[in-house]
Coordinates of C-alpha atoms in Angstrom, one line a residue:
Chain J
M192 CA 6.7 -15.7 36.4
K193 CA 9.5 -13.4 35.5
S194 CA 8.9 -14.1 31.7
K195 CA 5.1 -13.2 32.4
S196 CA 5.9 -9.7 33.8
A197 CA 8.6 -9.0 31.2
A198 CA 5.8 -9.9 28.5
M199 CA 3.2 -7.7 30.2
A200 CA 5.7 -4.7 30.5
I201 CA 6.7 -4.8 26.7
M202 CA 2.9 -5.0 25.8
G203 CA 2.1 -2.1 28.2
I204 CA 5.2 0.2 26.6
C205 CA 4.0 -0.6 23.2
T206 CA 0.3 0.1 24.1
L207 CA 1.5 3.6 25.3
Y208 CA 3.6 4.2 22.1
F209 CA 0.4 3.3 20.0
L210 CA -2.2 4.9 21.8
V211 CA -0.8 8.1 23.5
P212 CA -0.8 9.9 20.1
I213 CA -4.6 9.0 19.7
W214 CA -5.2 10.1 23.2
W215 CA -3.4 13.5 22.6
L216 CA -5.5 14.0 19.3
F217 CA -8.7 13.4 21.2
V218 CA -7.6 15.7 24.2
G219 CA -6.4 18.4 22.0
A220 CA -9.7 18.3 19.8
T221 CA -11.6 19.0 23.0
K222 CA -9.9 22.5 23.6
S223 CA -10.1 25.8 22.7
R224 CA -7.7 27.4 20.7
S225 CA -5.9 29.3 23.4
D226 CA -6.1 26.2 25.9
F227 CA -4.5 24.3 23.4
G228 CA -1.2 26.1 23.4
N229 CA -1.2 27.0 27.3
T230 CA -2.7 23.7 29.2
A231 CA -1.1 20.3 29.7
P232 CA -1.2 18.6 26.4
L233 CA -2.3 15.3 27.8
W234 CA -5.0 16.3 30.0
F235 CA -8.5 18.1 29.5
A236 CA -9.0 21.9 30.0
H237 CA -12.4 23.5 29.4
F238 CA -14.3 21.2 27.4
N239 CA -14.7 22.7 24.0
L240 CA -15.3 19.8 21.7
G241 CA -18.9 20.7 20.7
S242 CA -17.9 24.0 19.5
N243 CA -14.8 22.7 17.7
L244 CA -17.1 20.2 15.7
S245 CA -19.7 22.7 15.1
E246 CA -17.0 25.2 13.6
L247 CA -15.4 22.3 11.7
F248 CA -18.8 21.3 10.0
H249 CA -19.7 24.9 9.3
Y250 CA -16.4 26.3 8.2
R251 CA -16.6 27.4 4.5
D252 CA -20.2 26.1 3.8
G253 CA -19.5 22.8 5.5
V254 CA -16.8 21.7 3.1
F255 CA -15.3 19.1 5.6
L256 CA -18.7 17.0 5.6
R257 CA -18.6 17.1 1.9
W258 CA -15.0 15.7 2.0
M259 CA -16.2 13.0 4.6
L260 CA -19.0 12.0 2.1
N261 CA -16.6 12.0 -0.8
S262 CA -14.2 9.8 1.0
I263 CA -16.9 7.4 1.9
L264 CA -18.3 7.4 -1.7
Y265 CA -14.7 6.9 -3.2
T266 CA -13.8 4.3 -0.9
G267 CA -16.9 2.3 -0.1
G268 CA -17.9 2.4 -3.7
A269 CA -14.6 1.4 -5.1
A270 CA -13.8 -1.2 -2.2
L271 CA -17.4 -2.9 -2.8
L272 CA -17.3 -3.0 -6.5
G273 CA -13.6 -3.6 -6.8
T274 CA -14.1 -6.7 -4.3
V275 CA -16.8 -8.1 -6.5
L276 CA -14.7 -7.7 -9.5
A277 CA -11.5 -9.3 -8.1
A278 CA -13.5 -12.1 -6.7
M279 CA -15.1 -12.9 -9.8
C280 CA -11.6 -12.9 -11.5
G281 CA -9.7 -14.8 -9.0
Y282 CA -12.5 -17.3 -8.8
A283 CA -12.6 -17.8 -12.6
L284 CA -8.7 -18.4 -12.4
A285 CA -9.2 -20.9 -9.6
K286 CA -12.1 -23.0 -10.8
Y287 CA -11.9 -23.0 -14.7
N288 CA -9.1 -24.4 -16.7
F289 CA -8.9 -22.3 -19.9
P290 CA -5.9 -21.4 -22.2
G291 CA -4.1 -18.2 -20.9
R292 CA -5.2 -18.8 -17.3
E293 CA -1.6 -18.9 -16.0
A294 CA -0.5 -15.9 -18.3
I295 CA -3.5 -13.8 -16.9
F296 CA -2.7 -14.8 -13.4
N297 CA 1.2 -13.8 -13.8
I298 CA 0.4 -10.4 -15.4
V299 CA -2.0 -9.5 -12.4
L300 CA 0.4 -10.7 -9.8
G301 CA 3.1 -8.5 -11.7
G302 CA 0.4 -5.7 -11.1
V303 CA 0.7 -6.3 -7.4
L304 CA 4.6 -5.1 -7.6
V305 CA 3.8 -2.1 -9.6
P306 CA 3.9 1.0 -7.0
A307 CA 0.4 2.7 -7.4
T308 CA 2.3 6.0 -7.4
A309 CA 4.1 5.1 -10.6
L310 CA 0.6 4.8 -12.4
A311 CA -0.9 8.0 -10.8
L312 CA 1.0 10.4 -13.2
P313 CA 0.4 8.5 -16.5
L314 CA -3.2 8.1 -15.4
F315 CA -3.3 11.9 -15.2
L316 CA -1.8 12.3 -18.6
I317 CA -4.2 10.1 -20.1
F318 CA -7.3 11.7 -18.4
S319 CA -6.2 15.0 -19.3
Q320 CA -6.2 14.1 -22.9
L321 CA -9.7 12.9 -22.4
N322 CA -10.6 16.2 -20.5
A323 CA -11.7 13.9 -17.7
T324 CA -9.3 15.3 -14.8
N325 CA -10.8 17.0 -11.9
T326 CA -14.0 14.7 -12.1
F327 CA -15.2 12.2 -9.4
W328 CA -14.4 9.4 -12.0
S329 CA -10.9 10.2 -12.3
V330 CA -10.3 9.1 -9.0
F331 CA -13.1 6.5 -8.6
L332 CA -12.5 4.4 -11.7
P333 CA -8.7 3.7 -11.1
S334 CA -9.4 2.8 -7.6
L335 CA -11.7 -0.1 -8.5
V336 CA -8.6 -2.2 -9.8
N337 CA -7.1 -4.4 -7.1
P338 CA -4.5 -7.1 -8.4
F339 CA -4.0 -8.4 -4.8
G340 CA -7.6 -9.0 -4.4
V341 CA -7.6 -11.2 -7.3
Y342 CA -4.7 -13.1 -6.0
L343 CA -6.2 -13.5 -2.7
A344 CA -9.7 -14.5 -4.2
R345 CA -7.8 -17.0 -6.2
I346 CA -6.2 -18.8 -3.3
Y347 CA -9.3 -18.7 -1.1
A348 CA -11.5 -20.0 -3.8
T349 CA -9.0 -22.9 -4.5
A350 CA -9.0 -23.6 -0.6
S351 CA -12.7 -23.2 0.2
V352 CA -14.9 -24.2 -2.7
P353 CA -14.7 -27.7 -3.4
D354 CA -15.1 -29.0 -7.1
E355 CA -17.7 -31.5 -6.3
L356 CA -20.0 -28.9 -4.8
L357 CA -19.9 -27.1 -8.0
E358 CA -20.4 -30.4 -10.0
A359 CA -23.4 -30.9 -7.7
A360 CA -24.8 -27.4 -8.6
R361 CA -24.2 -28.0 -12.2
L362 CA -26.2 -31.4 -12.1
D363 CA -29.1 -29.5 -10.4
G364 CA -29.4 -27.4 -13.5
S365 CA -27.8 -24.1 -11.9
G366 CA -25.8 -21.8 -14.1
E367 CA -22.1 -20.9 -13.5
V368 CA -22.9 -17.4 -12.8
R369 CA -25.8 -18.2 -10.4
T370 CA -23.8 -20.9 -8.7
F371 CA -21.1 -18.4 -8.1
F372 CA -23.4 -15.8 -6.5
T373 CA -25.3 -18.0 -4.5
V374 CA -23.1 -20.8 -3.3
S375 CA -19.4 -19.7 -3.9
T376 CA -19.6 -16.4 -2.5
K377 CA -20.9 -17.8 0.7
L378 CA -18.0 -20.2 0.9
M379 CA -15.6 -17.1 0.2
F380 CA -17.1 -14.8 2.5
P381 CA -14.5 -14.2 5.1
A382 CA -11.9 -14.0 2.3
L383 CA -14.4 -11.4 0.7
V384 CA -14.3 -9.2 3.9
T385 CA -10.6 -9.5 4.1
I386 CA -10.3 -8.2 0.5
F387 CA -12.8 -5.6 1.1
L388 CA -11.1 -4.2 4.2
F389 CA -7.6 -4.2 2.3
H390 CA -9.0 -2.5 -0.6
F391 CA -11.0 0.0 1.6
V392 CA -7.7 0.8 3.5
A393 CA -5.8 1.3 0.3
V394 CA -8.2 3.5 -1.2
W395 CA -9.1 5.5 2.0
N396 CA -5.2 6.2 2.2
N397 CA -4.5 6.9 -1.4
F398 CA -3.0 10.6 -1.3
L399 CA -1.2 10.9 -4.6
L400 CA -4.0 10.3 -7.1
P401 CA -6.6 12.6 -5.9
L402 CA -3.6 15.3 -5.4
I403 CA -2.6 15.1 -8.9
M404 CA -6.2 14.5 -10.4
L405 CA -8.5 17.0 -8.3
G406 CA -8.3 21.0 -8.5
N407 CA -11.9 21.5 -7.1
E408 CA -11.9 21.1 -3.3
R409 CA -15.5 19.9 -3.5
L410 CA -14.3 16.7 -4.9
F411 CA -11.6 16.1 -2.4
P412 CA -11.3 13.2 -0.1
V413 CA -10.9 14.0 3.4
T414 CA -7.2 13.3 3.3
L415 CA -6.6 15.8 0.9
G416 CA -8.9 18.4 2.4
L417 CA -7.0 18.1 5.6
Y418 CA -3.6 18.3 4.0
S419 CA -4.7 21.3 2.0
W420 CA -5.7 22.9 5.3
N421 CA -2.4 22.2 7.1
T422 CA -0.5 23.7 4.4
Q423 CA -2.6 26.9 5.1
V424 CA -1.9 26.8 8.9
N425 CA 0.7 29.4 8.8
Q426 CA -1.4 32.1 7.2
L427 CA -4.6 31.1 8.8
P428 CA -3.8 30.1 12.3
Q429 CA -7.5 29.1 13.2
L430 CA -7.2 26.2 11.0
R431 CA -5.0 24.5 13.3
M432 CA -7.8 23.6 15.5
L433 CA -9.8 22.5 12.5
V434 CA -7.1 20.2 11.2
L435 CA -6.9 18.5 14.7
T436 CA -10.6 18.1 15.1
G437 CA -10.8 17.1 11.5
A438 CA -8.0 14.4 12.0
L439 CA -9.7 13.0 15.0
V440 CA -13.4 12.8 12.9
S441 CA -11.5 11.4 10.1
I442 CA -10.3 8.1 12.0
I443 CA -13.6 7.4 13.0
P444 CA -15.2 5.5 10.0
L445 CA -12.3 3.1 9.7
V446 CA -12.3 2.2 13.2
V447 CA -16.1 1.7 12.9
A448 CA -15.4 -0.6 9.8
F449 CA -12.7 -2.5 11.4
L450 CA -14.8 -3.2 14.7
F451 CA -17.8 -4.0 12.8
L452 CA -16.1 -6.5 10.4
Q453 CA -13.4 -7.9 12.8
R454 CA -15.2 -11.2 13.6
F455 CA -15.3 -11.9 9.6
W456 CA -12.0 -10.9 8.6
R457 CA -9.6 -12.1 11.3
S458 CA -10.2 -15.8 10.3
G459 CA -9.1 -15.0 6.6
L460 CA -6.2 -12.6 7.0
G461 CA -3.4 -15.3 7.4
S462 CA -4.6 -17.6 4.9
G463 CA -3.2 -15.1 2.1
A464 CA 0.2 -15.2 3.7
V465 CA 0.6 -19.0 4.8
K466 CA -0.1 -20.6 1.3
Chain O
M27 CA -20.2 -37.0 -19.2
T28 CA -18.4 -34.2 -21.3
R29 CA -19.4 -31.0 -20.7
K30 CA -18.9 -27.7 -23.0
K31 CA -16.3 -25.1 -21.4
P32 CA -18.5 -22.5 -20.1
V33 CA -16.7 -20.0 -22.3
S34 CA -19.4 -17.1 -21.8
A35 CA -19.3 -17.8 -17.9
I36 CA -15.5 -17.3 -17.8
L37 CA -15.8 -14.1 -19.9
F38 CA -18.4 -12.9 -17.8
F39 CA -16.0 -13.5 -14.6
V40 CA -12.7 -12.4 -16.1
L41 CA -13.6 -9.5 -18.5
P42 CA -14.9 -6.8 -16.0
F43 CA -11.8 -6.7 -13.9
G44 CA -9.6 -7.6 -17.0
L45 CA -10.9 -4.5 -19.0
L46 CA -10.2 -2.2 -16.0
F47 CA -7.0 -3.8 -15.3
I48 CA -6.0 -3.1 -19.0
A49 CA -7.2 0.6 -18.9
F50 CA -5.8 1.6 -15.6
Y51 CA -2.6 -0.6 -15.1
L52 CA -1.3 -1.7 -18.5
A53 CA -2.4 1.3 -20.6
P54 CA -0.7 3.8 -18.1
I55 CA 2.4 1.9 -17.9
G56 CA 2.6 1.7 -21.8
Y57 CA 1.8 5.4 -21.9
A58 CA 4.4 6.3 -19.3
I59 CA 6.9 4.4 -21.4
K60 CA 6.0 5.9 -24.6
Q61 CA 6.0 9.6 -23.0
S62 CA 9.5 8.8 -21.5
L63 CA 10.8 8.2 -25.1
Y64 CA 9.8 11.5 -26.2
K65 CA 11.1 15.3 -25.6
V66 CA 9.6 18.5 -26.2
T67 CA 11.1 21.1 -28.6
R68 CA 10.4 24.5 -29.4
T69 CA 11.0 26.4 -32.4
G70 CA 12.9 29.5 -31.0
T71 CA 12.5 30.4 -27.6
F72 CA 8.9 31.1 -27.2
G73 CA 7.8 29.1 -30.4
P74 CA 5.2 26.5 -30.2
A75 CA 6.1 23.3 -28.2
H76 CA 5.7 20.0 -30.0
E77 CA 6.9 16.5 -28.9
V78 CA 9.4 14.6 -30.8
F79 CA 11.0 11.1 -30.5
G80 CA 14.0 11.7 -28.2
G81 CA 15.1 8.0 -27.8
F82 CA 16.6 7.6 -24.5
E83 CA 17.5 11.2 -23.9
Q84 CA 15.0 11.4 -21.0
Y85 CA 16.7 8.4 -19.1
R86 CA 20.1 9.9 -19.8
R87 CA 18.9 12.8 -17.7
V88 CA 17.5 10.7 -15.0
F89 CA 21.0 9.1 -14.5
Q90 CA 22.6 12.3 -14.4
N91 CA 20.1 13.9 -12.0
G92 CA 22.0 14.0 -8.8
P93 CA 19.1 15.0 -6.4
F94 CA 17.1 12.1 -7.7
W95 CA 19.8 9.5 -6.8
E96 CA 20.3 11.2 -3.5
S97 CA 16.7 10.7 -2.8
V98 CA 16.8 7.1 -3.8
G99 CA 19.7 6.6 -1.4
R100 CA 17.8 8.3 1.2
V101 CA 14.8 6.0 1.0
L102 CA 17.1 3.1 0.7
L103 CA 18.8 4.0 4.0
F104 CA 15.4 4.7 5.3
G105 CA 14.3 1.1 4.2
V106 CA 17.2 -0.6 5.3
V107 CA 16.5 0.6 9.0
Q108 CA 12.9 1.1 9.3
V109 CA 11.6 -2.1 7.7
P110 CA 13.8 -4.5 10.1
V111 CA 12.8 -2.4 13.2
M112 CA 9.1 -2.5 12.0
L113 CA 8.9 -6.1 11.1
G114 CA 11.1 -7.2 14.1
L115 CA 8.7 -5.4 16.4
A116 CA 5.6 -6.8 14.6
L117 CA 7.2 -10.1 15.1
V118 CA 8.1 -10.0 18.9
L119 CA 4.6 -8.7 19.6
A120 CA 3.0 -11.3 17.4
L121 CA 4.9 -14.1 19.3
L122 CA 4.2 -12.6 22.5
L123 CA 0.6 -12.6 21.7
D124 CA 0.7 -16.3 20.7
S125 CA 2.9 -17.2 23.6
G126 CA 0.3 -17.5 26.4
L127 CA 2.3 -15.3 28.7
V128 CA 0.2 -12.1 27.9
K129 CA -3.5 -11.6 29.5
G130 CA -6.0 -9.2 27.6
R131 CA -5.0 -10.6 24.1
A132 CA -8.0 -9.0 22.5
F133 CA -7.3 -5.8 24.0
F134 CA -3.6 -5.4 22.9
R135 CA -4.4 -6.8 19.5
L136 CA -6.7 -3.9 19.0
A137 CA -4.6 -1.2 20.7
F138 CA -1.6 -2.2 18.3
F139 CA -4.0 -2.1 15.4
V140 CA -5.8 1.4 15.8
P141 CA -2.9 3.5 14.3
Y142 CA -3.3 1.6 10.9
A143 CA -7.1 3.4 10.9
V144 CA -5.2 6.5 10.7
P145 CA -4.6 7.5 7.1
G146 CA -0.7 8.1 6.2
V147 CA -1.6 11.8 5.7
V148 CA -3.4 12.4 8.8
A149 CA -0.9 10.4 10.8
A150 CA 2.0 12.6 9.3
I151 CA 0.0 15.7 10.1
M152 CA -0.5 14.3 13.9
W153 CA 3.2 13.3 14.4
G154 CA 4.2 16.9 12.9
F155 CA 2.3 18.6 15.6
L156 CA 3.7 16.2 18.2
Y157 CA 7.3 16.8 17.0
S158 CA 6.9 20.8 16.9
P159 CA 8.8 22.1 20.1
N160 CA 5.9 24.5 21.0
L161 CA 3.1 22.3 20.7
S162 CA 4.6 19.0 21.7
P163 CA 3.4 17.1 24.8
F164 CA 7.0 15.7 24.9
T165 CA 9.0 19.1 25.1
A166 CA 11.7 17.3 27.2
V167 CA 12.4 15.5 24.1
T168 CA 11.9 18.1 21.5
K169 CA 13.9 20.7 23.2
T170 CA 16.8 18.3 23.4
W171 CA 16.6 17.1 19.9
D172 CA 15.2 18.9 17.1
L173 CA 13.2 16.1 15.5
L174 CA 12.4 18.3 12.5
S175 CA 15.9 19.2 11.6
A176 CA 17.9 17.8 8.5
D177 CA 19.8 15.2 10.7
L178 CA 16.7 13.7 12.2
V179 CA 13.6 14.4 10.0
L180 CA 14.3 11.2 8.1
W181 CA 13.9 9.2 11.3
A182 CA 11.0 11.3 12.6
M183 CA 9.2 10.0 9.5
A184 CA 10.3 6.7 9.9
N185 CA 8.8 6.5 13.4
V186 CA 5.4 7.7 11.9
V187 CA 5.5 4.9 9.2
T188 CA 6.4 2.3 12.0
W189 CA 3.8 3.5 14.3
V190 CA 1.1 3.4 11.4
Y191 CA 2.1 -0.2 10.1
V192 CA 3.4 -2.4 13.0
G193 CA -0.2 -3.3 14.2
Y194 CA -1.0 -4.6 10.6
N195 CA 2.1 -6.5 10.1
M196 CA 1.6 -8.0 13.5
L197 CA -1.7 -8.9 12.7
I198 CA -0.7 -10.7 9.5
I199 CA 2.1 -12.6 11.3
Y200 CA -0.1 -13.4 14.1
S201 CA -2.8 -14.8 12.0
A202 CA -0.3 -17.2 10.3
L203 CA 1.0 -18.2 13.9
L204 CA -2.8 -19.1 14.8
A205 CA -2.7 -21.3 11.8
I206 CA 0.0 -23.6 12.9
P207 CA -1.7 -26.8 13.9
Q208 CA -1.3 -27.9 17.7
E209 CA 0.3 -31.2 17.0
V210 CA 3.4 -29.5 15.9
Y211 CA 3.8 -27.9 19.4
E212 CA 3.0 -31.3 21.2
A213 CA 5.9 -32.9 19.3
A214 CA 8.3 -30.0 20.3
K215 CA 7.1 -30.4 24.1
L216 CA 8.0 -34.0 23.8
D217 CA 11.3 -33.3 22.5
G218 CA 11.9 -30.9 25.6
A219 CA 11.7 -27.4 23.7
G220 CA 11.2 -24.3 25.7
P221 CA 9.3 -21.4 24.6
I222 CA 12.1 -19.6 23.3
R223 CA 13.4 -22.5 21.4
T224 CA 9.9 -23.3 19.9
A225 CA 9.7 -19.8 18.9
W226 CA 13.0 -19.7 17.2
S227 CA 13.0 -23.3 15.8
I228 CA 9.4 -23.8 14.9
K229 CA 7.1 -20.8 14.7
I230 CA 9.4 -18.3 12.9
P231 CA 10.4 -20.9 10.3
L232 CA 6.6 -21.7 9.9
V233 CA 5.5 -18.0 9.6
M234 CA 8.3 -17.4 7.2
P235 CA 6.0 -16.8 4.2
A236 CA 4.1 -14.1 5.9
I237 CA 7.1 -12.3 6.9
V238 CA 8.3 -12.4 3.4
L239 CA 4.9 -11.1 2.3
T240 CA 5.1 -8.2 4.7
T241 CA 8.7 -7.6 3.7
V242 CA 7.9 -7.2 0.1
F243 CA 4.8 -4.9 0.8
S244 CA 7.2 -2.9 3.2
I245 CA 9.7 -2.6 0.2
I246 CA 7.3 -1.4 -2.1
G247 CA 6.1 1.0 0.6
T248 CA 9.1 2.5 1.3
L249 CA 10.2 3.3 -2.2
Q250 CA 6.6 5.0 -2.5
L251 CA 7.2 7.4 0.2
L252 CA 5.2 10.4 -0.4
A253 CA 2.5 11.5 1.9
E254 CA 4.7 11.7 5.0
P255 CA 7.6 14.0 3.2
Q256 CA 5.1 16.0 1.4
V257 CA 3.3 16.9 4.9
F258 CA 6.3 17.3 6.6
R259 CA 7.6 19.8 4.0
T260 CA 5.2 22.2 6.0
F261 CA 6.7 21.5 9.3
S262 CA 10.3 21.5 8.3
S263 CA 12.3 23.4 5.9
A264 CA 14.8 20.3 5.9
V265 CA 12.6 18.5 3.5
S266 CA 13.0 19.6 0.1
S267 CA 10.8 19.1 -3.0
T268 CA 13.2 16.1 -4.1
Y269 CA 13.4 14.4 -0.8
T270 CA 12.1 11.0 -2.0
P271 CA 11.8 9.7 -5.4
N272 CA 8.1 10.1 -5.4
L273 CA 8.3 13.8 -4.6
T274 CA 10.8 14.3 -7.4
V275 CA 8.2 12.6 -9.9
Y276 CA 5.5 15.0 -8.3
S277 CA 7.4 18.1 -8.6
T278 CA 8.8 17.5 -12.0
S279 CA 5.4 16.8 -13.3
S280 CA 4.2 20.1 -11.9
I281 CA 7.0 22.2 -13.3
P282 CA 5.7 20.6 -15.8
N283 CA 8.1 18.3 -17.5
F284 CA 6.0 15.2 -18.2
N285 CA 8.6 13.5 -20.2
L286 CA 11.1 13.4 -17.6
A287 CA 8.5 12.9 -14.9
A288 CA 7.3 9.8 -16.9
A289 CA 10.9 8.6 -17.1
F290 CA 11.4 8.9 -13.5
S291 CA 8.2 6.7 -12.9
V292 CA 9.4 4.0 -15.1
V293 CA 12.7 3.7 -13.4
L294 CA 11.0 3.9 -10.1
A295 CA 8.5 1.3 -11.0
L296 CA 11.4 -1.1 -12.4
A297 CA 13.5 -0.5 -9.3
T298 CA 10.5 -1.4 -7.1
C299 CA 9.8 -4.5 -8.9
L300 CA 13.4 -5.5 -9.3
L301 CA 14.0 -5.1 -5.5
S302 CA 10.7 -6.9 -4.5
F303 CA 11.6 -9.9 -6.8
T304 CA 14.9 -10.3 -5.9
F305 CA 14.1 -10.4 -2.3
L306 CA 11.3 -13.1 -3.2
K307 CA 14.2 -15.1 -5.1
I308 CA 16.6 -15.0 -2.1
T309 CA 14.3 -16.1 0.4
Q310 CA 12.7 -18.8 -1.8
R311 CA 16.4 -20.2 -2.3
G312 CA 16.9 -19.9 1.3
G313 CA 13.7 -21.8 2.0
E314 CA 15.0 -24.9 -0.2
K315 CA 18.1 -25.6 1.7

């Protein structure tokens, strides 16, 4: 009995630690600028969320909405395409025996250890020689590559796609590519969701690449946009409420994605670590 | 039945990723190495700049750069404290969730995971406000300790990183715990092992691969610290433009001195790989005993 209450107490304290800052952000975003400084930080004052949101979305021709859409495009597009590419490569490494297979796998695995920030600067230099910095593609294309996804896809394909099934599909006259897209991807689906989510979060959080590549604020993802506003708070104090409200809004897509996809990915998450 | 190797199918599967990997991973690494071996010289003070081969001159400058090595020491100190705290907490929470002592598991799992949905930059901005004495809801704390002062700001950042990533690491360890077959526990019960004994002697060794994986990712993450210090520069004058190695690379490239910045990047990438790899080797040897 004693250990049960101790366990619940630890859980309760940790819940406070993780959720109070989010609660504070939510409460803060519902306040007017003067209430924000003068009223209890963890409880509501005059409910001003609607006008904060409207100010957020109208400020400077609605640039914030643009940032959110950019983030969704960069992240959703890169994660979707990147997952398919990583799955194809990992699947081939798992299911076909060909010369150079282990070499390719080891190089890709080495890629997992290379910090993404070490790549950002040389990528910037290469893109600037091609006059391609400050474009959508300069952030989007590098975001497609996900070596960890290849690693996970290989493990999952080995574990969940039986050779006998592929043999049977071949006897039925199905081509290799068609078999992959109709049979194998179904078996790998929980894994694909996991890879997608990892990739999504990595790109959504990527800060250095857009910071280095982009100068035009219409191309910013929401993280870079909020960062740029936050650096101006000292000169333009009215931006503080916009930064807070914007921070709250920026969290929503990921929370929705997690809630929406959690029944698929929970089962797959551990396998990459256990094998 | 002999079958031709489906060469075209293999190429179809491997090439798209392979080409992008070459273009956006291997090529930049090669380019950075090449850049780091060059230097810019000028004819006269204001003459046109041109790049000439400089051998290891940039690396000599990297190794003589005091602030850079200070920043390396700073993130190592950060990592030595923050990574064990974060993973220890993640492990304890995962074991508690798995122990049957806790009601409402689905709620706690979600509650601990929510911060992971907050991008690093946004988390740093939020906590920056929470630490600011005149805005913080915790004025009792922030009036006693100035969390944004030179002494404490590193640990203020460690808290932000911990807050964001505990739930993620917990979930990886918890998923590994769920994958342990029930028979193992029955055997332990027959041997008379209590819950703590079971956790220590059975669960933790069995989820060691998951802990190793999260540790490697945390090491890589620590050496990459950028968003948090970059954001905290707007809240605290204690964070300099060379506070972490990545900030040094960033500020060197915006001077701009690309050759030196490239050398910094190469040294940093090598250090990260070496640390992660060494850790993997040490833990693997430990596992073979």
